[in-house]
Amino acid sequence: MKKHIVVIAGDGIGQEVTAVGKQVLDAIAKKYNHEFTYDTALIGHAAIEATGSPLPDETITKSKASDAILFGAVGHPKYDNDPSAKVRPEQGLLGIRKALGLYANLRPIKLFDELLSASSIKPEILKGADILFFRELTGDVYFGERGRTDDGNTAYDTMIYSRYEVERIAIKAFDAAMTRRKKLCSVDKANVLESSRLWRGVVQEIATRYPEVEVEHQFVDAAAMLLIKDPKRFDVVVTGNLFGDILTDEASQIAGSMGMLASASIGDTTGLYEPIHGSAHDITGKGVANPLASVLSVALMLDISFGMKAEADTVVNAIDAVLKAGFRTRDIADVNTPADKLLGTEQMGYQLLQQLIA
Ligand code: IPM
Ligand code: MG
């Protein structure tokens, strides 16, 4: 098959980890006789520096014309402590999600057995946990009306959802639940928020179309607690943009590290695949970032956008083999990791390629 992929590496470790993701795509193309062609595009701080905009038009045009997007990360510390900055790297990511209509963000949380000890949660609580988050991605307080009063002393961001936005993500989540353990947990804050009451009502309506799926509704505070207390009770979780952002960072600890979590952002057009981690400027350029989240994003791309299930499994199996061989980047290493198994980003990529060409 021929596929055209736009690589948007972005900022910080985004560059380092997508380089490995791309090598893995190349190895898969070779192994399975596919032809993958690539283009690159700018976003975030890198794009602001080059063009003045965090999301140049060209990036959108190239993305729309591609079969899939491999995304790195956006962000730069210089904006984090400057609340007055009007142009910010994150606007690039939010903008591309909106421009491409990528309303469903799938974040699978699955622990590789070898990493049981890398998590700060007890192994017996963790073992067997397997959760698929559906985070709504183009609505909520992220995109609602916001502003400040004239005196600058009051600010607001509006949490807003419309029925169709809840319906379409709920349907995707229920469909996924049907292919899994047929359990769905919808997370909201319906005891306080009107937008959450709409959310809950719509999810309840959609649930009637899926009588086989066991549905529960949790308030976000309780869900945050239950994720750590008993992660195995969850199968599919569907939630809004903000709650999903927060809960999936928390849930990354179930997978051992943020460096292990991939995501697929899908809608009605080109899908975008990215690690859930950020640009991590504290380790940028040191060559120590874990590339596995980017590689797992590649696996999601192969599976979801290209329908290449066997290829996707090959990638996941290669990760499994590398972990079984004891190789670790420093975020997933522990006291038992010998020095010669502690790898940097490129070395981890090298080990993966050895598996893929084997
Ligand atoms: C994520 C990130 C983004 C978000 C930031 C970088 C805008 O945290 O993808 O989870 O909040 O959605
Ligand atoms: Mg986040």
PDB file of N, CA, C and O in Angstrom, residues 226-290:
ATOM      1  N   LEU A 226     -10.720   6.270  41.843  1.00  0.00           N
ATOM      2  CA  LEU A 226     -10.889   4.853  41.477  1.00  0.00           C
ATOM      3  C   LEU A 226      -9.811   4.364  40.510  1.00  0.00           C
ATOM      4  O   LEU A 226      -9.431   3.192  40.527  1.00  0.00           O
ATOM      5  N   LEU A 227      -9.308   5.263  39.676  1.00  0.00           N
ATOM      6  CA  LEU A 227      -8.270   4.879  38.711  1.00  0.00           C
ATOM      7  C   LEU A 227      -7.047   4.319  39.409  1.00  0.00           C
ATOM      8  O   LEU A 227      -6.402   3.395  38.919  1.00  0.00           O
ATOM      9  N   ILE A 228      -6.703   4.917  40.531  1.00  0.00           N
ATOM     10  CA  ILE A 228      -5.521   4.476  41.273  1.00  0.00           C
ATOM     11  C   ILE A 228      -5.876   3.329  42.214  1.00  0.00           C
ATOM     12  O   ILE A 228      -5.097   2.395  42.403  1.00  0.00           O
ATOM     13  N   LYS A 229      -7.093   3.400  42.785  1.00  0.00           N
ATOM     14  CA  LYS A 229      -7.484   2.376  43.752  1.00  0.00           C
ATOM     15  C   LYS A 229      -7.704   1.023  43.079  1.00  0.00           C
ATOM     16  O   LYS A 229      -7.287  -0.009  43.583  1.00  0.00           O
ATOM     17  N   ASP A 230      -8.367   1.047  41.916  1.00  0.00           N
ATOM     18  CA  ASP A 230      -8.760  -0.209  41.284  1.00  0.00           C
ATOM     19  C   ASP A 230      -8.838  -0.042  39.762  1.00  0.00           C
ATOM     20  O   ASP A 230      -9.915  -0.075  39.184  1.00  0.00           O
ATOM     21  N   PRO A 231      -7.684   0.125  39.106  1.00  0.00           N
ATOM     22  CA  PRO A 231      -7.708   0.399  37.662  1.00  0.00           C
ATOM     23  C   PRO A 231      -8.381  -0.698  36.847  1.00  0.00           C
ATOM     24  O   PRO A 231      -8.906  -0.441  35.779  1.00  0.00           O
ATOM     25  N   LYS A 232      -8.403  -1.920  37.379  1.00  0.00           N
ATOM     26  CA  LYS A 232      -8.955  -3.048  36.606  1.00  0.00           C
ATOM     27  C   LYS A 232     -10.470  -2.961  36.426  1.00  0.00           C
ATOM     28  O   LYS A 232     -11.039  -3.642  35.579  1.00  0.00           O
ATOM     29  N   ARG A 233     -11.128  -2.109  37.215  1.00  0.00           N
ATOM     30  CA  ARG A 233     -12.589  -2.019  37.090  1.00  0.00           C
ATOM     31  C   ARG A 233     -13.007  -1.296  35.811  1.00  0.00           C
ATOM     32  O   ARG A 233     -14.167  -1.318  35.436  1.00  0.00           O
ATOM     33  N   PHE A 234     -12.033  -0.618  35.144  1.00  0.00           N
ATOM     34  CA  PHE A 234     -12.382   0.157  33.949  1.00  0.00           C
ATOM     35  C   PHE A 234     -12.070  -0.596  32.662  1.00  0.00           C
ATOM     36  O   PHE A 234     -11.070  -1.303  32.572  1.00  0.00           O
ATOM     37  N   ASP A 235     -12.957  -0.384  31.678  1.00  0.00           N
ATOM     38  CA  ASP A 235     -12.698  -0.913  30.328  1.00  0.00           C
ATOM     39  C   ASP A 235     -12.607   0.304  29.394  1.00  0.00           C
ATOM     40  O   ASP A 235     -11.522   0.845  29.190  1.00  0.00           O
ATOM     41  N   VAL A 236     -13.749   0.794  28.885  1.00  0.00           N
ATOM     42  CA  VAL A 236     -13.736   2.034  28.106  1.00  0.00           C
ATOM     43  C   VAL A 236     -14.186   3.174  29.010  1.00  0.00           C
ATOM     44  O   VAL A 236     -15.148   3.036  29.768  1.00  0.00           O
ATOM     45  N   VAL A 237     -13.468   4.280  28.955  1.00  0.00           N
ATOM     46  CA  VAL A 237     -13.859   5.486  29.697  1.00  0.00           C
ATOM     47  C   VAL A 237     -14.091   6.597  28.677  1.00  0.00           C
ATOM     48  O   VAL A 237     -13.242   6.837  27.817  1.00  0.00           O
ATOM     49  N   VAL A 238     -15.225   7.265  28.768  1.00  0.00           N
ATOM     50  CA  VAL A 238     -15.480   8.386  27.856  1.00  0.00           C
ATOM     51  C   VAL A 238     -15.682   9.649  28.688  1.00  0.00           C
ATOM     52  O   VAL A 238     -16.385   9.636  29.696  1.00  0.00           O
ATOM     53  N   THR A 239     -15.019  10.719  28.276  1.00  0.00           N
ATOM     54  CA  THR A 239     -15.103  11.940  29.072  1.00  0.00           C
ATOM     55  C   THR A 239     -14.787  13.177  28.228  1.00  0.00           C
ATOM     56  O   THR A 239     -14.355  13.067  27.081  1.00  0.00           O
ATOM     57  N   GLY A 240     -15.015  14.335  28.816  1.00  0.00           N
ATOM     58  CA  GLY A 240     -14.807  15.594  28.115  1.00  0.00           C
ATOM     59  C   GLY A 240     -13.327  15.945  27.986  1.00  0.00           C
ATOM     60  O   GLY A 240     -12.440  15.233  28.489  1.00  0.00           O
ATOM     61  N   ASN A 241     -13.091  17.052  27.344  1.00  0.00           N
ATOM     62  CA  ASN A 241     -11.736  17.449  26.990  1.00  0.00           C
ATOM     63  C   ASN A 241     -10.846  17.690  28.223  1.00  0.00           C
ATOM     64  O   ASN A 241      -9.757  17.113  28.341  1.00  0.00           O
ATOM     65  N   LEU A 242     -11.312  18.514  29.132  1.00  0.00           N
ATOM     66  CA  LEU A 242     -10.489  18.861  30.298  1.00  0.00           C
ATOM     67  C   LEU A 242     -10.318  17.675  31.254  1.00  0.00           C
ATOM     68  O   LEU A 242      -9.201  17.358  31.668  1.00  0.00           O
ATOM     69  N   PHE A 243     -11.430  17.018  31.573  1.00  0.00           N
ATOM     70  CA  PHE A 243     -11.329  15.872  32.484  1.00  0.00           C
ATOM     71  C   PHE A 243     -10.439  14.787  31.859  1.00  0.00           C
ATOM     72  O   PHE A 243      -9.649  14.138  32.543  1.00  0.00           O
ATOM     73  N   GLY A 244     -10.565  14.617  30.557  1.00  0.00           N
ATOM     74  CA  GLY A 244      -9.769  13.603  29.864  1.00  0.00           C
ATOM     75  C   GLY A 244      -8.291  13.943  29.865  1.00  0.00           C
ATOM     76  O   GLY A 244      -7.432  13.064  29.973  1.00  0.00           O
ATOM     77  N   ASP A 245      -7.991  15.217  29.735  1.00  0.00           N
ATOM     78  CA  ASP A 245      -6.590  15.652  29.780  1.00  0.00           C
ATOM     79  C   ASP A 245      -5.969  15.262  31.120  1.00  0.00           C
ATOM     80  O   ASP A 245      -4.896  14.670  31.193  1.00  0.00           O
ATOM     81  N   ILE A 246      -6.699  15.578  32.181  1.00  0.00           N
ATOM     82  CA  ILE A 246      -6.160  15.350  33.526  1.00  0.00           C
ATOM     83  C   ILE A 246      -6.121  13.858  33.856  1.00  0.00           C
ATOM     84  O   ILE A 246      -5.097  13.331  34.319  1.00  0.00           O
ATOM     85  N   LEU A 247      -7.214  13.166  33.596  1.00  0.00           N
ATOM     86  CA  LEU A 247      -7.281  11.747  33.983  1.00  0.00           C
ATOM     87  C   LEU A 247      -6.273  10.889  33.222  1.00  0.00           C
ATOM     88  O   LEU A 247      -5.772   9.902  33.751  1.00  0.00           O
ATOM     89  N   THR A 248      -5.970  11.258  31.970  1.00  0.00           N
ATOM     90  CA  THR A 248      -5.033  10.400  31.226  1.00  0.00           C
ATOM     91  C   THR A 248      -3.583  10.623  31.659  1.00  0.00           C
ATOM     92  O   THR A 248      -2.779   9.697  31.588  1.00  0.00           O
ATOM     93  N   ASP A 249      -3.251  11.815  32.120  1.00  0.00           N
ATOM     94  CA  ASP A 249      -1.915  11.969  32.724  1.00  0.00           C
ATOM     95  C   ASP A 249      -1.831  11.098  33.976  1.00  0.00           C
ATOM     96  O   ASP A 249      -0.830  10.423  34.228  1.00  0.00           O
ATOM     97  N   GLU A 250      -2.879  11.102  34.758  1.00  0.00           N
ATOM     98  CA  GLU A 250      -2.905  10.258  35.955  1.00  0.00           C
ATOM     99  C   GLU A 250      -2.780   8.784  35.546  1.00  0.00           C
ATOM    100  O   GLU A 250      -1.969   8.039  36.098  1.00  0.00           O
ATOM    101  N   ALA A 251      -3.593   8.404  34.549  1.00  0.00           N
ATOM    102  CA  ALA A 251      -3.623   6.999  34.135  1.00  0.00           C
ATOM    103  C   ALA A 251      -2.299   6.540  33.527  1.00  0.00           C
ATOM    104  O   ALA A 251      -2.011   5.350  33.472  1.00  0.00           O
ATOM    105  N   SER A 252      -1.471   7.499  33.073  1.00  0.00           N
ATOM    106  CA  SER A 252      -0.191   7.088  32.496  1.00  0.00           C
ATOM    107  C   SER A 252       0.639   6.345  33.530  1.00  0.00           C
ATOM    108  O   SER A 252       1.485   5.518  33.176  1.00  0.00           O
ATOM    109  N   GLN A 253       0.383   6.581  34.800  1.00  0.00           N
ATOM    110  CA  GLN A 253       1.138   5.882  35.834  1.00  0.00           C
ATOM    111  C   GLN A 253       0.778   4.401  35.894  1.00  0.00           C
ATOM    112  O   GLN A 253       1.543   3.585  36.379  1.00  0.00           O
ATOM    113  N   ILE A 254      -0.409   4.083  35.362  1.00  0.00           N
ATOM    114  CA  ILE A 254      -0.804   2.675  35.286  1.00  0.00           C
ATOM    115  C   ILE A 254       0.061   1.971  34.234  1.00  0.00           C
ATOM    116  O   ILE A 254       0.344   0.787  34.330  1.00  0.00           O
ATOM    117  N   ALA A 255       0.494   2.728  33.234  1.00  0.00           N
ATOM    118  CA  ALA A 255       1.349   2.145  32.191  1.00  0.00           C
ATOM    119  C   ALA A 255       2.829   2.305  32.533  1.00  0.00           C
ATOM    120  O   ALA A 255       3.694   2.000  31.720  1.00  0.00           O
ATOM    121  N   GLY A 256       3.118   2.801  33.705  1.00  0.00           N
ATOM    122  CA  GLY A 256       4.501   2.885  34.167  1.00  0.00           C
ATOM    123  C   GLY A 256       5.115   4.255  33.979  1.00  0.00           C
ATOM    124  O   GLY A 256       5.891   4.709  34.794  1.00  0.00           O
ATOM    125  N   SER A 257       4.793   4.944  32.884  1.00  0.00           N
ATOM    126  CA  SER A 257       5.441   6.217  32.592  1.00  0.00           C
ATOM    127  C   SER A 257       4.659   6.961  31.511  1.00  0.00           C
ATOM    128  O   SER A 257       4.056   6.337  30.635  1.00  0.00           O
ATOM    129  N   MET A 258       4.726   8.277  31.561  1.00  0.00           N
ATOM    130  CA  MET A 258       4.160   9.086  30.476  1.00  0.00           C
ATOM    131  C   MET A 258       4.820   8.717  29.151  1.00  0.00           C
ATOM    132  O   MET A 258       4.233   8.871  28.083  1.00  0.00           O
ATOM    133  N   GLY A 259       6.051   8.256  29.254  1.00  0.00           N
ATOM    134  CA  GLY A 259       6.826   7.917  28.062  1.00  0.00           C
ATOM    135  C   GLY A 259       6.313   6.682  27.338  1.00  0.00           C
ATOM    136  O   GLY A 259       6.838   6.295  26.298  1.00  0.00           O
ATOM    137  N   MET A 260       5.281   6.044  27.900  1.00  0.00           N
ATOM    138  CA  MET A 260       4.739   4.827  27.298  1.00  0.00           C
ATOM    139  C   MET A 260       3.350   5.024  26.708  1.00  0.00           C
ATOM    140  O   MET A 260       2.755   4.073  26.223  1.00  0.00           O
ATOM    141  N   LEU A 261       2.822   6.242  26.778  1.00  0.00           N
ATOM    142  CA  LEU A 261       1.429   6.406  26.347  1.00  0.00           C
ATOM    143  C   LEU A 261       1.268   7.117  25.014  1.00  0.00           C
ATOM    144  O   LEU A 261       1.708   8.249  24.834  1.00  0.00           O
ATOM    145  N   ALA A 262       0.574   6.440  24.115  1.00  0.00           N
ATOM    146  CA  ALA A 262       0.335   6.966  22.781  1.00  0.00           C
ATOM    147  C   ALA A 262      -1.111   7.412  22.668  1.00  0.00           C
ATOM    148  O   ALA A 262      -1.950   7.026  23.474  1.00  0.00           O
ATOM    149  N   SER A 263      -1.398   8.199  21.656  1.00  0.00           N
ATOM    150  CA  SER A 263      -2.789   8.545  21.427  1.00  0.00           C
ATOM    151  C   SER A 263      -3.077   8.700  19.947  1.00  0.00           C
ATOM    152  O   SER A 263      -2.186   8.988  19.140  1.00  0.00           O
ATOM    153  N   ALA A 264      -4.355   8.478  19.637  1.00  0.00           N
ATOM    154  CA  ALA A 264      -4.839   8.664  18.269  1.00  0.00           C
ATOM    155  C   ALA A 264      -5.924   9.715  18.328  1.00  0.00           C
ATOM    156  O   ALA A 264      -6.849   9.595  19.116  1.00  0.00           O
ATOM    157  N   SER A 265      -5.796  10.756  17.513  1.00  0.00           N
ATOM    158  CA  SER A 265      -6.853  11.766  17.448  1.00  0.00           C
ATOM    159  C   SER A 265      -7.550  11.587  16.117  1.00  0.00           C
ATOM    160  O   SER A 265      -6.930  11.773  15.063  1.00  0.00           O
ATOM    161  N   ILE A 266      -8.816  11.214  16.201  1.00  0.00           N
ATOM    162  CA  ILE A 266      -9.515  10.927  14.951  1.00  0.00           C
ATOM    163  C   ILE A 266     -10.822  11.700  14.853  1.00  0.00           C
ATOM    164  O   ILE A 266     -11.371  12.172  15.847  1.00  0.00           O
ATOM    165  N   GLY A 267     -11.289  11.849  13.642  1.00  0.00           N
ATOM    166  CA  GLY A 267     -12.533  12.546  13.380  1.00  0.00           C
ATOM    167  C   GLY A 267     -13.026  12.033  12.054  1.00  0.00           C
ATOM    168  O   GLY A 267     -13.013  10.834  11.807  1.00  0.00           O
ATOM    169  N   ASP A 268     -13.387  12.942  11.194  1.00  0.00           N
ATOM    170  CA  ASP A 268     -13.896  12.480   9.916  1.00  0.00           C
ATOM    171  C   ASP A 268     -12.843  12.554   8.819  1.00  0.00           C
ATOM    172  O   ASP A 268     -13.093  12.154   7.692  1.00  0.00           O
ATOM    173  N   THR A 269     -11.663  13.092   9.140  1.00  0.00           N
ATOM    174  CA  THR A 269     -10.627  13.207   8.101  1.00  0.00           C
ATOM    175  C   THR A 269      -9.334  12.527   8.557  1.00  0.00           C
ATOM    176  O   THR A 269      -9.370  11.522   9.235  1.00  0.00           O
ATOM    177  N   THR A 270      -8.203  13.114   8.174  1.00  0.00           N
ATOM    178  CA  THR A 270      -6.895  12.546   8.498  1.00  0.00           C
ATOM    179  C   THR A 270      -6.678  12.394  10.005  1.00  0.00           C
ATOM    180  O   THR A 270      -6.900  13.334  10.764  1.00  0.00           O
ATOM    181  N   GLY A 271      -6.204  11.248  10.444  1.00  0.00           N
ATOM    182  CA  GLY A 271      -5.927  11.029  11.858  1.00  0.00           C
ATOM    183  C   GLY A 271      -4.552  11.540  12.263  1.00  0.00           C
ATOM    184  O   GLY A 271      -3.620  11.559  11.455  1.00  0.00           O
ATOM    185  N   LEU A 272      -4.448  11.958  13.510  1.00  0.00           N
ATOM    186  CA  LEU A 272      -3.185  12.481  14.038  1.00  0.00           C
ATOM    187  C   LEU A 272      -2.761  11.591  15.203  1.00  0.00           C
ATOM    188  O   LEU A 272      -3.562  11.285  16.086  1.00  0.00           O
ATOM    189  N   TYR A 273      -1.491  11.202  15.189  1.00  0.00           N
ATOM    190  CA  TYR A 273      -0.999  10.243  16.181  1.00  0.00           C
ATOM    191  C   TYR A 273       0.129  10.866  16.984  1.00  0.00           C
ATOM    192  O   TYR A 273       1.106  11.350  16.414  1.00  0.00           O
ATOM    193  N   GLU A 274      -0.028  10.869  18.301  1.00  0.00           N
ATOM    194  CA  GLU A 274       0.979  11.551  19.117  1.00  0.00           C
ATOM    195  C   GLU A 274       1.089  10.930  20.508  1.00  0.00           C
ATOM    196  O   GLU A 274       0.126  10.410  21.050  1.00  0.00           O
ATOM    197  N   PRO A 275       2.283  11.028  21.074  1.00  0.00           N
ATOM    198  CA  PRO A 275       2.449  10.640  22.472  1.00  0.00           C
ATOM    199  C   PRO A 275       1.611  11.585  23.345  1.00  0.00           C
ATOM    200  O   PRO A 275       1.349  12.707  22.934  1.00  0.00           O
ATOM    201  N   ILE A 276       1.210  11.136  24.521  1.00  0.00           N
ATOM    202  CA  ILE A 276       0.468  12.072  25.379  1.00  0.00           C
ATOM    203  C   ILE A 276       1.421  12.992  26.140  1.00  0.00           C
ATOM    204  O   ILE A 276       1.016  13.979  26.719  1.00  0.00           O
ATOM    205  N   HIS A 277       2.707  12.659  26.145  1.00  0.00           N
ATOM    206  CA  HIS A 277       3.649  13.497  26.885  1.00  0.00           C
ATOM    207  C   HIS A 277       3.898  14.811  26.152  1.00  0.00           C
ATOM    208  O   HIS A 277       3.557  14.965  24.978  1.00  0.00           O
ATOM    209  N   GLY A 278       4.513  15.748  26.845  1.00  0.00           N
ATOM    210  CA  GLY A 278       4.759  17.063  26.266  1.00  0.00           C
ATOM    211  C   GLY A 278       6.171  17.199  25.719  1.00  0.00           C
ATOM    212  O   GLY A 278       6.850  16.197  25.425  1.00  0.00           O
ATOM    213  N   SER A 279       6.630  18.450  25.598  1.00  0.00           N
ATOM    214  CA  SER A 279       7.906  18.711  24.944  1.00  0.00           C
ATOM    215  C   SER A 279       9.105  18.480  25.862  1.00  0.00           C
ATOM    216  O   SER A 279      10.234  18.379  25.388  1.00  0.00           O
ATOM    217  N   ALA A 280       8.858  18.396  27.176  1.00  0.00           N
ATOM    218  CA  ALA A 280       9.890  18.026  28.165  1.00  0.00           C
ATOM    219  C   ALA A 280      11.229  18.731  27.959  1.00  0.00           C
ATOM    220  O   ALA A 280      12.253  18.082  27.700  1.00  0.00           O
ATOM    221  N   HIS A 281      11.213  20.040  28.071  1.00  0.00           N
ATOM    222  CA  HIS A 281      12.441  20.799  27.825  1.00  0.00           C
ATOM    223  C   HIS A 281      13.555  20.511  28.823  1.00  0.00           C
ATOM    224  O   HIS A 281      14.720  20.751  28.530  1.00  0.00           O
ATOM    225  N   ASP A 282      13.171  19.959  29.983  1.00  0.00           N
ATOM    226  CA  ASP A 282      14.212  19.627  30.970  1.00  0.00           C
ATOM    227  C   ASP A 282      15.149  18.545  30.447  1.00  0.00           C
ATOM    228  O   ASP A 282      16.314  18.477  30.845  1.00  0.00           O
ATOM    229  N   ILE A 283      14.661  17.693  29.537  1.00  0.00           N
ATOM    230  CA  ILE A 283      15.555  16.637  29.020  1.00  0.00           C
ATOM    231  C   ILE A 283      15.827  16.789  27.518  1.00  0.00           C
ATOM    232  O   ILE A 283      16.480  15.932  26.913  1.00  0.00           O
ATOM    233  N   THR A 284      15.325  17.853  26.922  1.00  0.00           N
ATOM    234  CA  THR A 284      15.522  18.034  25.473  1.00  0.00           C
ATOM    235  C   THR A 284      16.997  18.114  25.110  1.00  0.00           C
ATOM    236  O   THR A 284      17.775  18.770  25.801  1.00  0.00           O
ATOM    237  N   GLY A 285      17.363  17.429  24.039  1.00  0.00           N
ATOM    238  CA  GLY A 285      18.733  17.492  23.543  1.00  0.00           C
ATOM    239  C   GLY A 285      19.682  16.581  24.294  1.00  0.00           C
ATOM    240  O   GLY A 285      20.848  16.437  23.914  1.00  0.00           O
ATOM    241  N   LYS A 286      19.198  15.923  25.347  1.00  0.00           N
ATOM    242  CA  LYS A 286      20.089  15.050  26.114  1.00  0.00           C
ATOM    243  C   LYS A 286      20.076  13.618  25.577  1.00  0.00           C
ATOM    244  O   LYS A 286      20.838  12.775  26.025  1.00  0.00           O
ATOM    245  N   GLY A 287      19.141  13.348  24.666  1.00  0.00           N
ATOM    246  CA  GLY A 287      19.101  12.007  24.073  1.00  0.00           C
ATOM    247  C   GLY A 287      18.614  10.932  25.028  1.00  0.00           C
ATOM    248  O   GLY A 287      18.922   9.757  24.837  1.00  0.00           O
ATOM    249  N   VAL A 288      17.842  11.316  26.042  1.00  0.00           N
ATOM    250  CA  VAL A 288      17.393  10.303  27.004  1.00  0.00           C
ATOM    251  C   VAL A 288      15.888  10.052  26.964  1.00  0.00           C
ATOM    252  O   VAL A 288      15.369   9.191  27.676  1.00  0.00           O
ATOM    253  N   ALA A 289      15.160  10.806  26.123  1.00  0.00           N
ATOM    254  CA  ALA A 289      13.697  10.659  26.095  1.00  0.00           C
ATOM    255  C   ALA A 289      13.298   9.254  25.653  1.00  0.00           C
ATOM    256  O   ALA A 289      13.967   8.632  24.831  1.00  0.00           O
ATOM    257  N   ASN A 290      12.198   8.787  26.190  1.00  0.00           N
ATOM    258  CA  ASN A 290      11.671   7.477  25.820  1.00  0.00           C
ATOM    259  C   ASN A 290      10.908   7.605  24.495  1.00  0.00           C
ATOM    260  O   ASN A 290       9.898   8.302  24.432  1.00  0.00           O
TER     261      ASN A 290
END
